[in-house]
């Protein structure tokens, strides 16, 4: 990416308007390749399923496809989008799979991880209508993510995760699928945790291996540990105590390569990274419109919004840089507030801003690649454009939304 300074951002702002996202595709490619190398240096059979839900900007997904990733999708919309983008290899997860999309995915040979009994019934029905067809599916295992101290590591402090089949259910499901001639080619163990700790993958892998051995899942081609990893942190985030890609590869592969069933079957290890490859790939640039002081508090108003950079409205300040036309000495403390006319539209709280900042300057917020663009519907403002920046070349990969776009799916 070109050196980013006031003049550079000002040029992009004149061309595309503000606010806008900046996408750095080479960082994304680098993240994927680094994650791959961490595994491939120990074991040759690896599939990376890029988690669409994290950010499905087509230009980004094209890079994942070029890097050899499968699309990992969790809904009909994501499935259709992946196929439209051109992915031949799709991993279809998620709790709701209506029969038409499920049957389409079966016809197209996608890797489908079933989550619930109603899907098993649909697949059995499909097989009975297509007795001559080789039907192969995957199953999601409900993982007990309780650590040695009895603490649940499931995301948001939940006591249990709700996805997949319990082991007890699988003891009925697996024999009934096998009896109908349906092959089980994938086992999925994704379990989201809040701490993204390496040890969680020990729990996941052990439970998956034990199930594979017990039920002799010898047709398995995809040993899918899911996503939920840490990585791709934007500069400015303290990563000193955070895991690296190789830490995850070590724990997963060390356990697998010691296991008798695994060494006999040698399936692909599947990882489904989202945040951990895309967080630092996007930044968000908005323009400062005014500075204000009210009851001793200073505010900078921008045409950006918190809903575009952290739609979950968490309270952490994201890494950021102010770009001012006129530099000067000193800073003061202010809140950066957004354009939506909502009091809670606070993008940065109590941060140091250059003393010379004024109308026409810019602020860039980093690390906004994950769960932002996909979670940002039209709200008060037109949806922002995305500019892909590669060296000196820039490409508009999404234009700004227009009134016609907003009206397109309403019947008036
Ligand atoms: C099945 C599945 N795979 C992969 C991911 C990606 O997780 P993350 O973005 O935390 O890496 C998720 C996210 O919830 C998921 O549900």
Coordinates of C-alpha atoms and ligand atoms in Angstrom, one line a residue:
X1 CA 0.0 0.0 0.0
X2 CA 1.2 3.5 -0.8
X3 CA 2.4 5.7 2.1
X4 CA -0.8 6.9 3.8
X5 CA -0.7 10.6 4.6
X6 CA -3.2 13.5 4.5
X7 CA -2.7 14.1 0.8
X8 CA -3.2 10.5 -0.1
X9 CA -6.5 10.2 1.9
X10 CA -7.6 13.6 0.6
X11 CA -7.2 12.4 -2.9
X12 CA -9.2 9.2 -2.3
X13 CA -11.8 11.3 -0.4
X14 CA -12.2 13.7 -3.4
X15 CA -12.6 10.7 -5.7
X16 CA -14.9 8.4 -3.7
X17 CA -16.4 10.7 -1.0
X18 CA -16.3 9.9 2.7
X19 CA -16.6 7.7 4.6
X20 CA -15.1 4.8 2.8
X21 CA -13.4 1.5 3.6
X22 CA -9.9 0.6 2.4
X23 CA -9.2 -3.1 1.6
X24 CA -5.6 -4.4 1.6
X25 CA -5.8 -7.6 -0.4
X26 CA -2.1 -8.5 -0.1
X27 CA -2.3 -8.5 3.7
X28 CA -5.2 -10.9 3.4
X29 CA -3.3 -13.2 1.1
X30 CA -0.3 -13.1 3.4
X31 CA -2.5 -14.0 6.4
X32 CA -4.0 -17.0 4.6
X33 CA -0.6 -18.2 3.3
X34 CA 0.9 -17.9 6.8
X35 CA -1.9 -19.8 8.4
X36 CA -1.5 -22.5 5.7
X37 CA 2.3 -22.8 6.2
X38 CA 1.9 -23.3 9.9
X39 CA 0.0 -26.5 9.2
X40 CA 1.6 -27.6 6.0
X41 CA 5.1 -27.6 7.7
X42 CA 3.8 -30.5 9.8
X43 CA 1.1 -32.3 7.8
X44 CA 0.4 -32.2 4.0
X45 CA -3.4 -32.6 3.9
X46 CA -5.0 -29.2 4.7
X47 CA -8.2 -27.5 3.6
X48 CA -8.8 -23.8 4.5
X49 CA -12.5 -23.0 4.4
X50 CA -12.7 -19.2 4.5
X51 CA -15.6 -18.2 6.8
X52 CA -17.9 -16.1 4.6
X53 CA -19.9 -14.7 7.4
X54 CA -16.9 -12.7 8.7
X55 CA -16.7 -10.7 5.5
X56 CA -18.1 -11.8 2.1
X57 CA -17.0 -8.8 0.0
X58 CA -16.7 -10.6 -3.4
X59 CA -13.3 -9.0 -4.2
X60 CA -12.0 -10.4 -1.0
X61 CA -13.5 -13.8 -1.5
X62 CA -11.9 -13.9 -4.9
X63 CA -8.5 -13.7 -3.2
X64 CA -9.5 -16.6 -0.9
X65 CA -10.4 -18.6 -4.0
X66 CA -7.1 -17.8 -5.7
X67 CA -5.4 -19.0 -2.5
X68 CA -7.1 -22.3 -2.9
X69 CA -9.6 -21.9 0.0
X70 CA -13.0 -23.5 0.1
X71 CA -15.9 -21.2 0.9
X72 CA -17.3 -22.0 4.3
X73 CA -20.9 -20.9 4.4
X74 CA -23.7 -21.1 6.9
X75 CA -26.9 -20.1 5.0
X76 CA -28.7 -20.3 1.7
X77 CA -27.7 -16.7 0.9
X78 CA -24.0 -17.4 1.6
X79 CA -24.2 -20.7 -0.3
X80 CA -25.6 -19.0 -3.4
X81 CA -23.1 -16.1 -3.1
X82 CA -20.2 -18.5 -2.9
X83 CA -21.3 -20.3 -6.0
X84 CA -22.0 -17.0 -7.9
X85 CA -18.5 -15.8 -7.0
X86 CA -17.2 -19.1 -8.6
X87 CA -16.2 -21.3 -5.7
X88 CA -16.3 -25.0 -6.8
X89 CA -15.5 -26.2 -3.3
X90 CA -18.0 -25.2 -0.6
X91 CA -18.4 -26.4 3.0
X92 CA -22.0 -25.9 4.0
X93 CA -22.5 -25.5 7.7
X94 CA -25.2 -23.7 9.8
X95 CA -28.3 -24.8 11.8
X96 CA -31.0 -24.2 9.2
X97 CA -30.8 -25.9 5.8
X98 CA -34.1 -26.1 4.1
X99 CA -34.6 -29.0 1.7
X100 CA -34.2 -27.2 -1.6
X101 CA -30.8 -25.7 -0.7
X102 CA -29.7 -28.9 1.1
X103 CA -30.6 -31.0 -2.0
X104 CA -28.9 -28.5 -4.3
X105 CA -25.7 -28.7 -2.2
X106 CA -26.0 -32.6 -2.3
X107 CA -26.4 -32.5 -6.1
X108 CA -23.4 -30.2 -6.4
X109 CA -21.1 -32.4 -4.2
X110 CA -20.5 -29.8 -1.5
X111 CA -19.2 -30.8 1.9
X112 CA -22.3 -30.5 4.1
X113 CA -22.1 -30.7 7.9
X114 CA -25.5 -31.6 9.3
X115 CA -26.4 -29.9 12.5
X116 CA -29.8 -31.4 13.6
X117 CA -32.0 -34.4 13.3
X118 CA -34.4 -32.8 10.8
X119 CA -31.5 -32.5 8.3
X120 CA -30.7 -36.2 8.8
X121 CA -34.3 -37.0 7.9
X122 CA -34.1 -34.9 4.8
X123 CA -30.9 -36.6 3.7
X124 CA -32.4 -40.1 4.3
X125 CA -35.3 -39.0 2.2
X126 CA -33.0 -37.8 -0.5
X127 CA -31.1 -41.1 -0.5
X128 CA -34.3 -43.2 -0.7
X129 CA -35.4 -41.1 -3.8
X130 CA -31.9 -41.5 -5.3
X131 CA -30.9 -45.0 -4.3
X132 CA -28.2 -45.3 -7.0
X133 CA -26.4 -42.1 -6.0
X134 CA -23.4 -41.9 -3.8
X135 CA -24.5 -39.7 -0.9
X136 CA -21.8 -38.4 1.4
X137 CA -22.4 -36.0 4.3
X138 CA -20.7 -34.6 7.4
X139 CA -21.9 -34.2 10.9
X140 CA -21.3 -31.5 13.5
X141 CA -20.3 -32.7 16.9
X142 CA -21.5 -30.7 19.9
X143 CA -18.3 -30.1 21.8
X144 CA -18.1 -29.9 25.6
X145 CA -15.8 -26.9 26.0
X146 CA -15.4 -27.1 29.8
X147 CA -11.9 -26.7 30.9
X148 CA -10.1 -28.6 33.7
X149 CA -11.4 -26.1 36.3
X150 CA -15.0 -26.8 35.3
X151 CA -15.3 -23.4 33.5
X152 CA -17.2 -23.2 30.2
X153 CA -15.1 -21.6 27.5
X154 CA -18.1 -21.2 25.1
X155 CA -18.5 -17.7 23.7
X156 CA -20.1 -15.1 25.9
X157 CA -19.8 -17.3 29.0
X158 CA -22.6 -19.6 27.8
X159 CA -22.8 -22.8 29.8
X160 CA -23.1 -25.0 26.7
X161 CA -22.9 -24.5 22.9
X162 CA -26.1 -25.3 21.1
X163 CA -24.8 -26.5 17.7
X164 CA -24.3 -30.0 16.4
X165 CA -25.2 -33.4 17.7
X166 CA -24.4 -34.7 21.1
X167 CA -22.4 -37.9 21.2
X168 CA -25.5 -39.7 22.5
X169 CA -27.6 -38.6 19.5
X170 CA -24.8 -39.6 17.2
X171 CA -24.8 -43.2 18.5
X172 CA -28.3 -43.4 16.8
X173 CA -27.6 -41.2 13.8
X174 CA -24.3 -42.7 12.6
X175 CA -25.6 -46.3 12.4
X176 CA -28.8 -45.2 10.7
X177 CA -26.9 -43.2 8.0
X178 CA -24.4 -46.1 7.5
X179 CA -27.3 -48.6 7.2
X180 CA -28.8 -46.5 4.4
X181 CA -25.5 -46.5 2.5
X182 CA -24.8 -42.8 3.3
X183 CA -21.1 -42.1 3.7
X184 CA -19.8 -39.9 6.5
X185 CA -17.0 -37.9 5.0
X186 CA -16.7 -34.9 7.4
X187 CA -16.8 -34.3 11.1
X188 CA -17.1 -30.7 12.2
X189 CA -16.1 -29.5 15.7
X190 CA -16.3 -25.7 15.4
X191 CA -17.0 -24.1 18.8
X192 CA -16.7 -20.4 19.4
X193 CA -15.0 -19.2 22.5
X194 CA -14.4 -15.7 23.8
X195 CA -10.8 -16.3 24.7
X196 CA -9.7 -18.0 21.4
X197 CA -7.3 -20.0 23.6
X198 CA -5.1 -22.7 22.1
X199 CA -6.2 -25.2 24.9
X200 CA -9.7 -25.1 23.5
X201 CA -8.5 -26.8 20.4
X202 CA -7.1 -29.6 22.5
X203 CA -10.6 -30.2 23.9
X204 CA -12.2 -30.0 20.4
X205 CA -9.7 -32.3 18.8
X206 CA -9.7 -34.9 21.5
X207 CA -13.5 -35.2 21.4
X208 CA -13.4 -35.5 17.6
X209 CA -10.7 -38.1 17.6
X210 CA -12.5 -40.2 20.2
X211 CA -15.7 -40.2 18.2
X212 CA -13.9 -41.1 14.9
X213 CA -12.2 -44.1 16.6
X214 CA -15.3 -45.3 18.4
X215 CA -17.6 -45.1 15.3
X216 CA -14.8 -46.1 12.9
X217 CA -15.5 -43.1 10.6
X218 CA -13.0 -44.5 8.1
X219 CA -14.6 -42.7 5.1
X220 CA -13.7 -39.4 6.7
X221 CA -12.0 -36.9 4.3
X222 CA -12.5 -33.7 6.3
X223 CA -11.5 -33.5 10.0
X224 CA -12.9 -30.0 10.5
X225 CA -11.8 -28.2 13.7
X226 CA -13.7 -25.0 12.6
X227 CA -12.6 -21.4 13.2
X228 CA -12.5 -19.1 16.2
X229 CA -8.7 -18.5 16.1
X230 CA -6.9 -15.3 17.1
X231 CA -4.8 -13.5 14.4
X232 CA -4.6 -10.7 12.0
X233 CA -4.6 -8.1 14.7
X234 CA -4.3 -4.5 13.5
X235 CA -1.1 -2.7 14.4
X236 CA -1.5 -1.1 17.8
X237 CA -3.3 -4.1 19.4
X238 CA -1.2 -5.7 22.1
X239 CA -0.5 -9.3 20.9
X240 CA 2.2 -10.1 23.3
X241 CA 0.1 -12.8 25.1
X242 CA -1.9 -13.9 22.2
X243 CA -1.5 -17.2 20.3
X244 CA 0.1 -17.4 16.8
X245 CA -1.1 -19.5 13.9
X246 CA 1.7 -22.1 14.7
X247 CA 0.5 -22.5 18.3
X248 CA -2.9 -23.7 17.0
X249 CA -1.3 -26.0 14.3
X250 CA 1.0 -27.5 17.0
X251 CA -1.8 -28.5 19.4
X252 CA -4.1 -29.8 16.7
X253 CA -1.5 -31.7 14.8
X254 CA 0.4 -33.1 17.8
X255 CA -2.8 -34.7 19.0
X256 CA -3.9 -35.9 15.6
X257 CA -0.5 -37.4 14.6
X258 CA -0.4 -39.4 17.8
X259 CA -3.7 -41.0 17.2
X260 CA -4.1 -44.4 15.7
X261 CA -7.3 -43.8 13.8
X262 CA -6.0 -40.5 12.3
X263 CA -2.8 -42.2 11.1
X264 CA -4.8 -44.9 9.4
X265 CA -7.3 -42.6 7.7
X266 CA -5.1 -39.4 7.1
X267 CA -8.0 -37.1 6.5
X268 CA -7.7 -33.4 5.5
X269 CA -7.5 -31.2 8.5
X270 CA -9.9 -28.4 7.9
X271 CA -9.6 -24.9 9.4
X272 CA -12.3 -22.3 9.0
X273 CA -10.6 -19.0 9.8
X274 CA -12.6 -15.7 9.8
X275 CA -11.5 -12.9 12.1
X276 CA -8.0 -14.4 12.2
X277 CA -7.3 -13.8 8.6
X278 CA -9.4 -10.7 7.8
X279 CA -9.5 -8.3 10.8
X280 CA -6.5 -6.3 9.7
X281 CA -7.4 -6.2 6.0
X282 CA -9.8 -3.3 6.2
X283 CA -9.6 0.2 7.5
X284 CA -12.3 2.9 7.5
X285 CA -11.7 6.5 6.7
X286 CA -14.0 9.4 7.6
X287 CA -13.8 13.1 7.5
X288 CA -13.9 15.4 10.5
X289 CA -16.6 18.0 10.2
X290 CA -16.4 20.0 13.5
X291 CA -14.9 20.2 16.9
X292 CA -17.1 21.0 19.9
X293 CA -16.9 21.5 23.6
X294 CA -19.8 20.8 25.8
X295 CA -19.7 20.9 29.6
X296 CA -15.9 20.5 29.5
X297 CA -16.0 17.5 27.1
X298 CA -14.5 17.8 23.7
X299 CA -16.0 16.2 20.7
X300 CA -14.9 15.6 17.1
X301 CA -17.9 15.0 14.7
X302 CA -17.2 12.9 11.7
X303 CA -19.3 11.6 8.8
X304 CA -18.4 8.1 9.7
X305 CA -20.3 6.0 12.3
X306 CA -19.6 3.5 15.0
X307 CA -22.1 1.2 13.3
X308 CA -19.6 0.8 10.4
X309 CA -16.6 -0.1 12.5
X310 CA -17.9 -2.0 15.5
X311 CA -21.6 -2.7 15.0
X312 CA -21.6 -4.7 18.3
X313 CA -20.9 -1.4 20.0
X314 CA -18.2 -2.8 22.3
X315 CA -16.3 -0.3 24.3
X316 CA -12.7 -0.8 23.2
X317 CA -11.1 1.9 21.1
X318 CA -9.9 0.5 17.9
X319 CA -6.4 1.4 16.6
X320 CA -6.7 4.8 14.8
X321 CA -4.7 7.6 13.2
X322 CA -5.7 11.2 12.7
X323 CA -4.5 12.9 9.5
X324 CA -4.4 16.7 9.6
X325 CA -3.6 19.2 6.9
X326 CA -1.8 21.6 9.3
X327 CA 0.4 19.9 11.8
X328 CA 1.3 21.6 15.1
X329 CA 2.4 20.9 18.6
X330 CA 0.3 19.3 21.3
X331 CA -2.8 17.2 21.6
X332 CA -6.0 17.2 23.6
X333 CA -8.4 14.5 24.7
X334 CA -11.7 14.1 22.9
X335 CA -14.4 11.7 21.8
X336 CA -14.8 10.9 18.1
X337 CA -18.5 10.8 17.5
X338 CA -20.5 9.6 14.4
X339 CA -23.0 11.0 12.0
X340 CA -26.1 8.9 12.9
X341 CA -27.8 11.3 15.3
X342 CA -27.7 8.6 18.0
X343 CA -26.1 9.5 21.3
X344 CA -24.5 6.1 21.4
X345 CA -22.7 6.7 18.1
X346 CA -19.3 7.1 19.8
X347 CA -16.4 5.7 17.7
X348 CA -13.5 6.5 20.0
X349 CA -13.7 7.6 23.6
X350 CA -11.2 9.8 25.4
X351 CA -8.4 9.6 22.8
X352 CA -5.6 12.1 22.1
X353 CA -6.2 14.2 19.0
X354 CA -3.8 16.7 17.4
X355 CA -4.4 20.2 18.6
X356 CA -4.7 21.5 15.1
X357 CA -7.5 19.1 14.0
X358 CA -10.3 20.8 12.2
X359 CA -13.0 20.5 9.5
X360 CA -11.6 18.7 6.4
X361 CA -9.1 16.5 8.3
X362 CA -9.4 12.7 8.4
X363 CA -9.4 9.8 10.8
X364 CA -8.6 6.2 9.8
X365 CA -9.8 3.4 12.0
X366 CA -7.9 0.1 11.6
X367 CA -8.8 -3.6 12.1
X368 CA -12.4 -3.3 10.9
X369 CA -12.3 -6.3 8.5
X370 CA -14.3 -8.8 10.6
X371 CA -18.1 -8.7 11.3
X372 CA -18.4 -5.1 10.2
X373 CA -19.3 -4.8 6.6
X374 CA -21.6 -7.8 6.7
X375 CA -23.4 -6.5 9.8
X376 CA -24.0 -3.0 8.4
X377 CA -27.4 -2.6 6.8
X378 CA -28.6 0.8 5.5
X379 CA -29.0 2.8 8.6
X380 CA -29.5 6.6 8.3
X381 CA -26.6 6.9 5.8
X382 CA -26.0 5.3 2.4
X383 CA -23.8 2.2 2.7
X384 CA -20.1 3.2 2.3
X385 CA -17.9 2.3 -0.7
X386 CA -14.9 0.0 -0.5
X387 CA -11.6 0.9 -2.2
X388 CA -9.1 -1.9 -2.7
X389 CA -5.6 -0.5 -2.5
X390 CA -2.6 -2.5 -3.9
X391 CA 0.6 -0.6 -4.1
X392 CA -0.1 2.4 -6.2
X393 CA -3.2 0.8 -7.8
X394 CA -6.6 1.4 -6.3
X395 CA -9.9 -0.2 -7.4
X396 CA -13.4 0.6 -6.3
X397 CA -14.8 -2.8 -5.3
X398 CA -18.0 -1.5 -4.0
X399 CA -19.6 1.8 -4.9
X400 CA -21.6 4.0 -2.5
X401 CA -25.2 2.9 -2.1
X402 CA -27.8 5.1 -4.0
X403 CA -31.4 5.9 -3.4
X404 CA -32.3 3.4 -6.1
X405 CA -30.5 0.7 -4.2
X406 CA -32.4 1.6 -1.1
X407 CA -35.7 1.5 -2.9
X408 CA -34.9 -1.6 -4.9
X409 CA -36.6 -4.2 -2.8
X410 CA -39.6 -2.2 -1.5
X411 CA -43.0 -2.4 -3.2
X412 CA -44.3 1.1 -3.2
Ligands
LIG1 C1 -18.9 -22.7 11.7 C2 -18.0 -21.6 11.8 N1 -16.8 -21.6 11.2 C3 -16.0 -20.6 11.3 C4 -16.3 -19.4 12.0 C5 -15.3 -18.3 12.0 O1 -15.0 -17.9 13.3 P1 -14.0 -16.7 13.5 O2 -14.4 -15.5 12.6 O3 -14.2 -16.4 14.9 O4 -12.7 -17.2 13.1 C6 -17.6 -19.3 12.6 C7 -18.0 -18.2 13.4 O5 -18.8 -18.1 14.3 C8 -18.5 -20.4 12.5 O6 -19.7 -20.4 13.1

